[in-house]
Structures are given as structure tokens and as C-alpha cells.
PDB file of C-alpha atoms in Angstrom:
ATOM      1  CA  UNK A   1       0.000   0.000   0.000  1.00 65.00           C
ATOM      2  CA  UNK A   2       1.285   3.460  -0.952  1.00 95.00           C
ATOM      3  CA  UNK A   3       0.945   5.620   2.401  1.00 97.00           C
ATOM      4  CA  UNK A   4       2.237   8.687   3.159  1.00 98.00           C
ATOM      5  CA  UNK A   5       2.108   8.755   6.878  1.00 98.00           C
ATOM      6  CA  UNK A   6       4.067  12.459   7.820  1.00 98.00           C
ATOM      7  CA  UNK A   7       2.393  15.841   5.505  1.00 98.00           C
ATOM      8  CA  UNK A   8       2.115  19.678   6.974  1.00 98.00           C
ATOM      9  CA  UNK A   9      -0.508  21.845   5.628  1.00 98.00           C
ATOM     10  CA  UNK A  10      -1.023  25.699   4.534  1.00 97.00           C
ATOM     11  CA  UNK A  11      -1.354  26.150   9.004  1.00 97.00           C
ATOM     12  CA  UNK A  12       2.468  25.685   8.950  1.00 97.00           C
ATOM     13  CA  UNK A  13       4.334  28.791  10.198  1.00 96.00           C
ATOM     14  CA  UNK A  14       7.656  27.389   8.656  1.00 96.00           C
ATOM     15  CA  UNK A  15       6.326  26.343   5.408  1.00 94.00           C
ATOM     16  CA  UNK A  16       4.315  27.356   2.774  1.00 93.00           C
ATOM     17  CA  UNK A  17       0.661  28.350   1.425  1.00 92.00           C
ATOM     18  CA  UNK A  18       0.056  25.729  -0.927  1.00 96.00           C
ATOM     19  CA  UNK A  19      -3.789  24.292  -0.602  1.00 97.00           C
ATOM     20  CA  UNK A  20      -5.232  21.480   0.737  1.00 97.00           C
ATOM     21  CA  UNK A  21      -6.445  20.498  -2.332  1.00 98.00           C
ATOM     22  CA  UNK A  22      -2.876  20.569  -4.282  1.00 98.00           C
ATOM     23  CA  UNK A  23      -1.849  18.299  -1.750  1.00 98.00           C
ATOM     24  CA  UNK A  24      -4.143  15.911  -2.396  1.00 98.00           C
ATOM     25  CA  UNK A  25      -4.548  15.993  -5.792  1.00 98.00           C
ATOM     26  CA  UNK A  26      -0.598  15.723  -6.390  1.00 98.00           C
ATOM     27  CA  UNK A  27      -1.001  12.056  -3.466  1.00 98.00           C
ATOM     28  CA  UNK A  28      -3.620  11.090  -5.891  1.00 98.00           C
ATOM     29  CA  UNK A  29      -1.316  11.497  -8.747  1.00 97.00           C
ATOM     30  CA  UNK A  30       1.594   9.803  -7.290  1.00 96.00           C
ATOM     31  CA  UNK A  31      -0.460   6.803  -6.207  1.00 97.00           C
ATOM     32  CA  UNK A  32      -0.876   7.270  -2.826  1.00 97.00           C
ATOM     33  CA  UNK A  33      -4.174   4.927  -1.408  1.00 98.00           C
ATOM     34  CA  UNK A  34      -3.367   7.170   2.350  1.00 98.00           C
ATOM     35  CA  UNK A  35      -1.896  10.390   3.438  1.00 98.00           C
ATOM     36  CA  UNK A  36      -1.706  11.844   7.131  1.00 98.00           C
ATOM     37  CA  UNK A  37      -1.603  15.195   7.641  1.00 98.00           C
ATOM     38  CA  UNK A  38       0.001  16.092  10.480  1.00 98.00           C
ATOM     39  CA  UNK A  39       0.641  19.250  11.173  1.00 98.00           C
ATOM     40  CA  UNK A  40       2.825  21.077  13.961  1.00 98.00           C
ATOM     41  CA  UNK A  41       0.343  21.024  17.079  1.00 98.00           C
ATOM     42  CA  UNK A  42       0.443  24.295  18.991  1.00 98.00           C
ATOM     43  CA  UNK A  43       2.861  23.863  21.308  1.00 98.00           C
ATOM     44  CA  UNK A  44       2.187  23.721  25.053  1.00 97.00           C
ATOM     45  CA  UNK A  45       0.800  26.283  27.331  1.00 92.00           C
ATOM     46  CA  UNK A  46       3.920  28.568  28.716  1.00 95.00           C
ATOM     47  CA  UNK A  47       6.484  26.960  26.533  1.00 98.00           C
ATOM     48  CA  UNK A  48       8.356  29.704  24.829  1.00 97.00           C
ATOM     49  CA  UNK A  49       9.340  28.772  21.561  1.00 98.00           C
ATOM     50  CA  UNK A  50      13.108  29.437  20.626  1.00 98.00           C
ATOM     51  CA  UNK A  51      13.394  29.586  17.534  1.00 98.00           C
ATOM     52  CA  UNK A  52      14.417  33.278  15.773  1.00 97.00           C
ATOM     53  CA  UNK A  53      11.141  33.332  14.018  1.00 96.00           C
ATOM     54  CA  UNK A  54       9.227  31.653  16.553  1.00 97.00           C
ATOM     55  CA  UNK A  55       7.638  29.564  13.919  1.00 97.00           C
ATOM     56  CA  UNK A  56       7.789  25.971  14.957  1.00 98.00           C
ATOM     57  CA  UNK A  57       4.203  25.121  15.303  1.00 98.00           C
ATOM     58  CA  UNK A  58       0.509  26.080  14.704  1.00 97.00           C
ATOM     59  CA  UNK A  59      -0.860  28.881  16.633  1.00 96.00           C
ATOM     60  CA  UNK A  60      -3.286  27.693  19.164  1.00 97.00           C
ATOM     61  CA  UNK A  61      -5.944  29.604  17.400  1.00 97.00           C
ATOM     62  CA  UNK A  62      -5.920  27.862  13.971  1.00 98.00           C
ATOM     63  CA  UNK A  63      -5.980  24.326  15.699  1.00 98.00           C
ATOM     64  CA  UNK A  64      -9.648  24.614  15.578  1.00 98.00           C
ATOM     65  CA  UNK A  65      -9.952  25.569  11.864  1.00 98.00           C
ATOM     66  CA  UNK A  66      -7.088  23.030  11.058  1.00 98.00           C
ATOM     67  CA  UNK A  67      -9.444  20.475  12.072  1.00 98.00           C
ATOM     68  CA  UNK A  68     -12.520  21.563  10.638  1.00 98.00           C
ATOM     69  CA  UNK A  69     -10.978  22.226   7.030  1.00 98.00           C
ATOM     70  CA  UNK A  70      -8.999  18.699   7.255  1.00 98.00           C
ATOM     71  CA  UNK A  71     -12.506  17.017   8.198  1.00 98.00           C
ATOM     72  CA  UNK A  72     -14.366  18.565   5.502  1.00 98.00           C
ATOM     73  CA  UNK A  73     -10.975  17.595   3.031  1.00 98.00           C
ATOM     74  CA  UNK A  74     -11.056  14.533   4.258  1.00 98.00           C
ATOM     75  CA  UNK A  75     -14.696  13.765   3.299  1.00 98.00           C
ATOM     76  CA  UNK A  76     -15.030  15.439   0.350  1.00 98.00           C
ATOM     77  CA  UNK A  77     -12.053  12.593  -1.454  1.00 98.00           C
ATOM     78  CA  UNK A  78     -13.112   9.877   0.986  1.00 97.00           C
ATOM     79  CA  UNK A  79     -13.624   7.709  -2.742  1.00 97.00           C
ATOM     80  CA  UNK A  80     -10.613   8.670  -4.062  1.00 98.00           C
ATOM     81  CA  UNK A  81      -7.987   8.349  -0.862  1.00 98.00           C
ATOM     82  CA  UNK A  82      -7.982   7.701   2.548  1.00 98.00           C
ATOM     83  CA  UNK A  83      -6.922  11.184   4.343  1.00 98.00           C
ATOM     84  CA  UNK A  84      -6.178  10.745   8.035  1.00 98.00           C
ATOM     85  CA  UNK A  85      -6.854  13.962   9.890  1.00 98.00           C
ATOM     86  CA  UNK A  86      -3.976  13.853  12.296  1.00 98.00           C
ATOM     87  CA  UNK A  87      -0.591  16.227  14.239  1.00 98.00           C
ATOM     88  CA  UNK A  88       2.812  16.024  15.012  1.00 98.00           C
ATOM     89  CA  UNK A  89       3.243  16.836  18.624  1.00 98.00           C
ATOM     90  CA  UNK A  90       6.393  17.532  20.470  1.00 98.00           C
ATOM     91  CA  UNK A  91       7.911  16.257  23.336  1.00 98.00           C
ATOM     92  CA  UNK A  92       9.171  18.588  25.642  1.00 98.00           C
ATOM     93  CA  UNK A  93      10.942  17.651  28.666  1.00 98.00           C
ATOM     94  CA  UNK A  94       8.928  19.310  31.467  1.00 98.00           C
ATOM     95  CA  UNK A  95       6.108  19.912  29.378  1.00 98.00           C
ATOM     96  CA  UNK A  96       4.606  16.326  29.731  1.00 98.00           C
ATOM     97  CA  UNK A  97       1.755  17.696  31.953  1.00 98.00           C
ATOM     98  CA  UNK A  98       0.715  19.849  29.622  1.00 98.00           C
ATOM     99  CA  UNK A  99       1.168  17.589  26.385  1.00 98.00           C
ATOM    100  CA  UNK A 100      -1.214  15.151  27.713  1.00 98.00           C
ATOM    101  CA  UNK A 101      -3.950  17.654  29.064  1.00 98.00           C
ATOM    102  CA  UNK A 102      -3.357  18.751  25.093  1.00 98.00           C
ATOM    103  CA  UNK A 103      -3.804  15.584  24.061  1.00 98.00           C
ATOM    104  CA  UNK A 104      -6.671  14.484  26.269  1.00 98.00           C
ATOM    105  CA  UNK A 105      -8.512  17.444  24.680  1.00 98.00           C
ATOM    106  CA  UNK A 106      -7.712  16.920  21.290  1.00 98.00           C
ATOM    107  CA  UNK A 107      -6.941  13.277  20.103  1.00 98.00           C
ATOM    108  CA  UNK A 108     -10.784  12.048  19.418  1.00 98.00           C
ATOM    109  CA  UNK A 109     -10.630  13.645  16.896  1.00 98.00           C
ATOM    110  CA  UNK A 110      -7.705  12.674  15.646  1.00 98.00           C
ATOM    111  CA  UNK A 111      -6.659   9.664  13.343  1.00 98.00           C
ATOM    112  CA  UNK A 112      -3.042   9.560  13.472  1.00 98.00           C
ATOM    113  CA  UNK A 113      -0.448  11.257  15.240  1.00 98.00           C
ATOM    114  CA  UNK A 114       3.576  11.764  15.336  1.00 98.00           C
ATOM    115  CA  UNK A 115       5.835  12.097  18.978  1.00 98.00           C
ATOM    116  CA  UNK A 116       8.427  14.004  17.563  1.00 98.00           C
ATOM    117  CA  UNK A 117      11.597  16.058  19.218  1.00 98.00           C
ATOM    118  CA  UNK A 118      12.969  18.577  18.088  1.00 98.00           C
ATOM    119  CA  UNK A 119      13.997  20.991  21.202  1.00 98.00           C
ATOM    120  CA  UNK A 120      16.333  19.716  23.859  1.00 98.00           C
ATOM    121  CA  UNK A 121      16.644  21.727  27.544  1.00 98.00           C
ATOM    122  CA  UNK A 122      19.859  22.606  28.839  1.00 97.00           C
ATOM    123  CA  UNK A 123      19.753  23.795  31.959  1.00 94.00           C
ATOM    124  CA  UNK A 124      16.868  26.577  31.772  1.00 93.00           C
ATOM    125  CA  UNK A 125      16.956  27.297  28.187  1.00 97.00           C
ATOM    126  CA  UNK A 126      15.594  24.913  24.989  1.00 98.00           C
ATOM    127  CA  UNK A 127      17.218  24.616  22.057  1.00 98.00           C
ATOM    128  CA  UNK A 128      15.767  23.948  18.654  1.00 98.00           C
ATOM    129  CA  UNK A 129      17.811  21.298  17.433  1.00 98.00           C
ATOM    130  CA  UNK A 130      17.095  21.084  13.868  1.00 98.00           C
ATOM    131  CA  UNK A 131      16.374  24.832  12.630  1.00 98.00           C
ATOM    132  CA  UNK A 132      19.470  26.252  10.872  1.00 98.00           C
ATOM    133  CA  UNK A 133      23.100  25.583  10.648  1.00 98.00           C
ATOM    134  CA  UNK A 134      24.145  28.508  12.163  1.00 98.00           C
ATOM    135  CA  UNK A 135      21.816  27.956  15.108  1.00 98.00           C
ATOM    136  CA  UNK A 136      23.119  24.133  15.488  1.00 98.00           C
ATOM    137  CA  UNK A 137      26.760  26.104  15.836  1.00 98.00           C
ATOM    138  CA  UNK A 138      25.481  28.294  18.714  1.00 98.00           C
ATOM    139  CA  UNK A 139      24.269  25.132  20.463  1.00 98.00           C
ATOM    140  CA  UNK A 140      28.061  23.297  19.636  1.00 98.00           C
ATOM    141  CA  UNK A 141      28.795  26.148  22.248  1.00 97.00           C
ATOM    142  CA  UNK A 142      25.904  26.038  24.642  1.00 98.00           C
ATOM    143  CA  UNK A 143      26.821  22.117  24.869  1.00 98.00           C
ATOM    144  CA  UNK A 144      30.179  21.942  24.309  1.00 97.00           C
ATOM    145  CA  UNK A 145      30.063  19.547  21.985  1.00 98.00           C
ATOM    146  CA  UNK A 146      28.863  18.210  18.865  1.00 98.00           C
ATOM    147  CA  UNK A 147      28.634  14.720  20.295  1.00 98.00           C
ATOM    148  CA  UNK A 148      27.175  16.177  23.779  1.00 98.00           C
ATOM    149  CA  UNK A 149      23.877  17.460  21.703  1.00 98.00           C
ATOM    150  CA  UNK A 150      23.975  13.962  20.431  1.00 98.00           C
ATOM    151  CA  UNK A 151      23.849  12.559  23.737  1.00 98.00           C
ATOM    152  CA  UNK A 152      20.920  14.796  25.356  1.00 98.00           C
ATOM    153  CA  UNK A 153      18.798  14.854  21.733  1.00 98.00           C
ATOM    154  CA  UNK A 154      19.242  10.694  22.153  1.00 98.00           C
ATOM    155  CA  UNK A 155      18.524  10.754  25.984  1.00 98.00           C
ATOM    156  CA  UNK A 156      15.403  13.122  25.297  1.00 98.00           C
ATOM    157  CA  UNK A 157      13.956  10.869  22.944  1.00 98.00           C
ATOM    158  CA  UNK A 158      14.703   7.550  25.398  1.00 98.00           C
ATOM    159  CA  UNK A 159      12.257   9.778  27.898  1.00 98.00           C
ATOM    160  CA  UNK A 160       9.443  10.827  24.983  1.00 98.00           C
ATOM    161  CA  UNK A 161       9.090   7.026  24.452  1.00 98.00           C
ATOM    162  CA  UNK A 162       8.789   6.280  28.693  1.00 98.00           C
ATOM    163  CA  UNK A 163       6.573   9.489  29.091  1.00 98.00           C
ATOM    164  CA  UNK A 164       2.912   9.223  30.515  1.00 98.00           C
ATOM    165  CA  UNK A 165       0.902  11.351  27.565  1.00 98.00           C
ATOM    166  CA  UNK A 166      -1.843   9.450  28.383  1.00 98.00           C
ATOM    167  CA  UNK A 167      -4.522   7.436  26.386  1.00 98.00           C
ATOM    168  CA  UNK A 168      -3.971   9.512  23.120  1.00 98.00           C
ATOM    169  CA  UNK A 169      -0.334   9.505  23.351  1.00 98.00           C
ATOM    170  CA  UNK A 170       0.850   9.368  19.546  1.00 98.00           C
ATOM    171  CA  UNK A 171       2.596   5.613  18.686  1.00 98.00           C
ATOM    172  CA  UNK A 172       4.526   6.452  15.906  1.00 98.00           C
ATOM    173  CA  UNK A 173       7.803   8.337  16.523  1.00 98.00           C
ATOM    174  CA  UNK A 174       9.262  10.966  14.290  1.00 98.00           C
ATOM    175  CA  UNK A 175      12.199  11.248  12.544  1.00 98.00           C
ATOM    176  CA  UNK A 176      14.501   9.573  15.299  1.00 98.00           C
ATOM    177  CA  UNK A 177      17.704  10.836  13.867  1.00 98.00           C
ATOM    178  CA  UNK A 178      16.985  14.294  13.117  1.00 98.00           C
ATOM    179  CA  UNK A 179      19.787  15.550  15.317  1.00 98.00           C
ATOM    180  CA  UNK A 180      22.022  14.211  12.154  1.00 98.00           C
ATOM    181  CA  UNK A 181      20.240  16.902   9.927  1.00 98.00           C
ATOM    182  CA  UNK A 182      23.465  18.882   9.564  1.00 98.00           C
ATOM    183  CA  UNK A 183      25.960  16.075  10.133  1.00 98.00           C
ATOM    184  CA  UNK A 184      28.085  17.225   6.800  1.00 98.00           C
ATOM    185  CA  UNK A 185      29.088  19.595   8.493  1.00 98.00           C
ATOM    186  CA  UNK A 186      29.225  18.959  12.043  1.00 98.00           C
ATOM    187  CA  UNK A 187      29.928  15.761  11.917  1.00 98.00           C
ATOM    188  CA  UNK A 188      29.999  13.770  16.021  1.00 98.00           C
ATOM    189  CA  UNK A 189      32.875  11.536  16.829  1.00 98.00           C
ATOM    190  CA  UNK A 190      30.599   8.659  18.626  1.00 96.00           C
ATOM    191  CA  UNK A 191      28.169   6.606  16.302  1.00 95.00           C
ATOM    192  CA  UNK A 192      26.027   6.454  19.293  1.00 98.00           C
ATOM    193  CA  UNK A 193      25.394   2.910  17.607  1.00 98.00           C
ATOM    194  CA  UNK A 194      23.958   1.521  21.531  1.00 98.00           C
ATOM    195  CA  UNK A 195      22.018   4.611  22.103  1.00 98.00           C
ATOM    196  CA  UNK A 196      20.209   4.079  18.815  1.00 98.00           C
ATOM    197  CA  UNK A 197      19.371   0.219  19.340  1.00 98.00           C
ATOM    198  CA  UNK A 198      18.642   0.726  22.900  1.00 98.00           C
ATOM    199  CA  UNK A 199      15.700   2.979  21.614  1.00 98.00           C
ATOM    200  CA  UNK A 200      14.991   1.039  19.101  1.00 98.00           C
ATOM    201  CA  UNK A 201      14.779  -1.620  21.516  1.00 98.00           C
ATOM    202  CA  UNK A 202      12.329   0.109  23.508  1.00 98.00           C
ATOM    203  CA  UNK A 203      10.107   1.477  20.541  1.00 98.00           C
ATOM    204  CA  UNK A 204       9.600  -2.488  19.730  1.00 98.00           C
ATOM    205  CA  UNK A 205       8.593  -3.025  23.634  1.00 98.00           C
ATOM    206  CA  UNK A 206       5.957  -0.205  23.515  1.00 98.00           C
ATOM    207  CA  UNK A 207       4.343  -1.336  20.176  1.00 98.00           C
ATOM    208  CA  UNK A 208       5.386   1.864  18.903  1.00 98.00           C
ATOM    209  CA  UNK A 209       5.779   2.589  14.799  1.00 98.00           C
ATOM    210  CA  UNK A 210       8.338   4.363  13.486  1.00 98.00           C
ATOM    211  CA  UNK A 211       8.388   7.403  11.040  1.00 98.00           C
ATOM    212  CA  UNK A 212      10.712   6.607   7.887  1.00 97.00           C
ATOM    213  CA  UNK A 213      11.263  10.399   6.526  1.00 98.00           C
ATOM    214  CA  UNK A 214      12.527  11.155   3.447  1.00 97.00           C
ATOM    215  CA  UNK A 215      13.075  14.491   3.972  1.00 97.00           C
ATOM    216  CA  UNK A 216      17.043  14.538   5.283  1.00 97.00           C
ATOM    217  CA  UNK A 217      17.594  12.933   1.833  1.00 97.00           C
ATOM    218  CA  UNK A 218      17.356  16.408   0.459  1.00 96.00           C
ATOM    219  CA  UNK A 219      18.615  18.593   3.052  1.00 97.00           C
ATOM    220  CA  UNK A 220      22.208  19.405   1.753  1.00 97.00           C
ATOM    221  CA  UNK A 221      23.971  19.092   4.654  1.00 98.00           C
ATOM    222  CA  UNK A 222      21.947  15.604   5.679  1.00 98.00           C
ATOM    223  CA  UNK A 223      21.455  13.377   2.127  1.00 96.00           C
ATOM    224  CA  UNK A 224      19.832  10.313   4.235  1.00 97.00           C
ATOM    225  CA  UNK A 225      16.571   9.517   5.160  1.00 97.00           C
ATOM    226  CA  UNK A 226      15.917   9.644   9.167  1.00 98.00           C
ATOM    227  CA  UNK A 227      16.331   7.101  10.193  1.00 97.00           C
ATOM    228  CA  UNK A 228      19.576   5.643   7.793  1.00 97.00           C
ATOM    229  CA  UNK A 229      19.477   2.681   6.211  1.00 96.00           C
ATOM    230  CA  UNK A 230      21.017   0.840   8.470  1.00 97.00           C
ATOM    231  CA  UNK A 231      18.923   2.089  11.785  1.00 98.00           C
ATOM    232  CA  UNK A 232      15.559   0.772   9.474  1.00 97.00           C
ATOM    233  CA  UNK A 233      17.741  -2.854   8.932  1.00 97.00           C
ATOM    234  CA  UNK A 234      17.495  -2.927  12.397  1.00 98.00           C
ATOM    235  CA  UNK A 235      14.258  -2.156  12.885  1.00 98.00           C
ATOM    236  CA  UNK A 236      12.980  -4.043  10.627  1.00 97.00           C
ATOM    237  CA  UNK A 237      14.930  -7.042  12.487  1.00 98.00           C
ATOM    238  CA  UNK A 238      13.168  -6.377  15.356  1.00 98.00           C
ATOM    239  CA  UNK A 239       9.725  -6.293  13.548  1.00 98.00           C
ATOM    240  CA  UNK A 240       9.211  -2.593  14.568  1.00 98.00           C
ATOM    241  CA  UNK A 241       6.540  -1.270  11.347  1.00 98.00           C
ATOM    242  CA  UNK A 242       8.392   1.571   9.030  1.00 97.00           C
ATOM    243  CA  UNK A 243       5.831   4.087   8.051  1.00 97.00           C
ATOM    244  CA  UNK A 244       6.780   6.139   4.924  1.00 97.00           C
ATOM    245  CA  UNK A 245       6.531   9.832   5.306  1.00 98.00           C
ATOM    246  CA  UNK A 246       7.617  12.588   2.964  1.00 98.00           C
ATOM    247  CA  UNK A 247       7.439  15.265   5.795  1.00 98.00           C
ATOM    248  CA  UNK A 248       6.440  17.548   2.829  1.00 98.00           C
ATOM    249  CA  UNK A 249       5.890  21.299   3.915  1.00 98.00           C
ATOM    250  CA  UNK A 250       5.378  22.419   0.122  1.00 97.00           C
ATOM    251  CA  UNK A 251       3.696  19.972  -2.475  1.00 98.00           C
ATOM    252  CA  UNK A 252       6.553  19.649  -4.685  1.00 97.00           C
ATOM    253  CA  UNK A 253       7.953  17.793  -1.917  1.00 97.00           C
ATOM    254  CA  UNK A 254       5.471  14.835  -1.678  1.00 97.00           C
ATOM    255  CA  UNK A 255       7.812  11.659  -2.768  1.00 96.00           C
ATOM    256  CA  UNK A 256      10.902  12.868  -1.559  1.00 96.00           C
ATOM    257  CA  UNK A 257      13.157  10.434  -0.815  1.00 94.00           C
ATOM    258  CA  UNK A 258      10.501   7.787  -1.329  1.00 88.00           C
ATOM    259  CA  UNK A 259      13.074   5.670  -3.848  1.00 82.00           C
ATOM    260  CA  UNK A 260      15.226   5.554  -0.507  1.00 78.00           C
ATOM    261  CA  UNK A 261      12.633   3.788   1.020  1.00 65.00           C
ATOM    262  CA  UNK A 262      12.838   0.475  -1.296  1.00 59.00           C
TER     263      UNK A 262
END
């Protein structure tokens, strides 16, 4: 079956205005039988977002319209392809409280979700770990070390997949090696080989799913899928499902990295 499990939408601060409908049209073209959308939830109550732009997620306010225009979307081509009305949420260490409440609130009425990290604390402060080079630099200093933000983006995601989001708590994790999104550049010494397997490890205890995103295949600084190859060998030894996702924020980049994949 030809599922795209991992699409934004035009409620994406960081990506573009293209229409539902292009979206779904260009699925339809392609093949695709499924598509989630899953679009950055708003993120939690009194969580300040770091990034420059302070663009990382849906404003609280749209949430409600996101939903409404997905539903109607998702009726409206219920003949044509299955369109699963669902978010990526974030897991923020020290935010868990108000992730589930979130979650609680929302996820009837969702049909898919994503657990996804992309900030990491350090003492006080977060850090969003996958915006721009330049940012990832600043952190090398905040941390110390290339392989240190390794360490904490690794440990961070070991405690998203232990965390008590409740009953709604999204099973399928997100792009579990984004922290290698600029690793052409700033490239860690450690494989972190045992951190990887002992999460993957863990993800096959909890039932969990795992996101197989094309989209570091075209990030210059990345060119592999998240996880690589030989992180989905393993999971697939393990029996852990891979679920396809183009983690497409414009149309034109439905497929990407989908010939990876095979």
C-alpha cells in the first residue's frame, strides 16, 4: 500500500501556502491509497518557543480551523484516498503535563499522530535542534560539543518514548535521527550505535511505529533519510513497522526520498 504517513498543511508557520487540495490531488497522482496530515500542534501552554522566528508550530488559534478544514478535506475525497486527519506533537521535557492535558482534549478527533523532538533543555533554556546551521553552531557552544547534543537529543527521545501522555499519546515516533540533519558539516565523533538500538529496543517493547522520513535525503547538509538505512535494517529485524513519510511542507515535496525507502 502506498501511504504517506508524515504531511504539513497551509497552518504551517515554517512552510508554505500551498492548498489542501494541491496536496491531495498531487497524493492522488503519485499513487498514494493514504496520506496523514500532520501538522505542527500548537505547542504547550507557557512553553516559549526558541526559535528566531518563533515559527515551529501552529498557533493555538488555527488548531480549531485546522481540524474543521482537514474534516471537511477529508470527506469530500473519501472515494478517491484515505486522508487521516492527524498532528505532530512535540515532546518537551517538562512539558509532559501539559502535552497530555493537550492531548486528552484533542486526540478524538484525531486519526493519526507523530511524537516528535525537536527541542532539547539545557539547563533553563531549549534549544531547537534542527532549525538552521548557524543555530546548530550556537548550540556546539551552549553544549560543548557536537557529540554532547547527540547525547541529550538521544537521551530526550529515550524519555518521549517512557513518558505518561496518556490514552492519546501518539505511537509512531518521528524522525529519530533528526539531530544528524546537519551532520556534513558537524559531523559527532561517537556513532552512538547503543544509544540508537537501545531505543529502538524500547520502541519495539511499547508497540510503537516508526516514522521513515525522506526528507534529510534532500537537506544538503543531511542526504539520508531519518532514520539511515542501516537504523531501518534494524528495525525491521526487530519487527518494529516503518511508516513512509515525505514530511512535505510544500507539495513539490510529496515523494521525496521515497526511492530511498525500497
Amino acid at each position: 500500500m502506498k501511504r504517506d504517513g508524515h504531511i504539513h498543511s497551509p497552518y504551517c508557520p515554517h512552510g508554505t501556502s500551498d492548498q489542501w487540495v494541491d496536496y491531495v490531488e498531487t497524493a492522488i497522482q503519485w499513487g498514494y491509497v493514504e496520506i496523514s496530515f500532520t501538522e505542527h500542534a500548537p505547542l504547550p501552554h507557557g512553553f516559549k518557543d526558541p526559535t528566531p522566528l518563533a515559527d515551529s508550530a501552529m498557533k493555538p488559534k488555527n488548531l480549531p480551523k485546522y481540524l474543521n478544514e482537514l474534516e471537511k478535506i477529508k470527506q469530500f475525497y473519501r472515494k478517491k484516498i484515505k486522508i487521516n486527519v492527524g498532528l505532530e506533537v512535540d515532546y518537551i521535557e517538562a512539558y509532559e503535563k501539559e502535552t497530555k492535558d493537550f492531548l486528552n482534549e484533542v486526540g478524538p478527533q484525531l486519526d493519526d499522530a507523530i511524537l516528535s523532538v525537536h527541542f532539547l533543555k539545557k539547563d533553563l533554556q531549549y534549544y531547537c535542534v534542527d532549525y538552521s546551521p548557524n543555530e546548530f553552531s550556537s548550540m556546539i557552544d551552549v553544549f560543548q560539543s557536537v557529540d554532547e547534543i547527540y547525547r541529550i537529543y538521544y537521551e530526550t527521545l529515550r524519555c518521549s518514548l517512557f513518558s505518561d501522555l496518556g490514552a492519546y499519546k501518539p505511537k509512531r515516533i518521528g524522525h529519530m535521527t533528526l539531530v544528524r540533519k546537519f551532520h556534513k558539516r558537524f559531523p559527532p565523533k561517537q556513532r552512538f550505535k547503543k544509544d540508537i538500538l537501545t531505543i529502538l529496543d524500547i520502541i519495539k517493547e511499547k508497540n510503537y511505529e516508526l516514522d521513515w522520513n525522506g526528507a534529510g535525503t534532500v537537506k544538503p547538509l543531511c542526504q539520508e533519510s531519518y532514520p539511515p538505512s542501516w537504523v531501518a535494517d534494524e528495525a525491521r529485524k526487530r519487527s518494529i513497522p516503518l511508516v513512509y513519510g515525505s514530511d512535505a511542507h510544500r507539495v513539490k515535496e510529496l515523494n521525496q526520498g521515497k526511492e530511498m525507502a525500497r
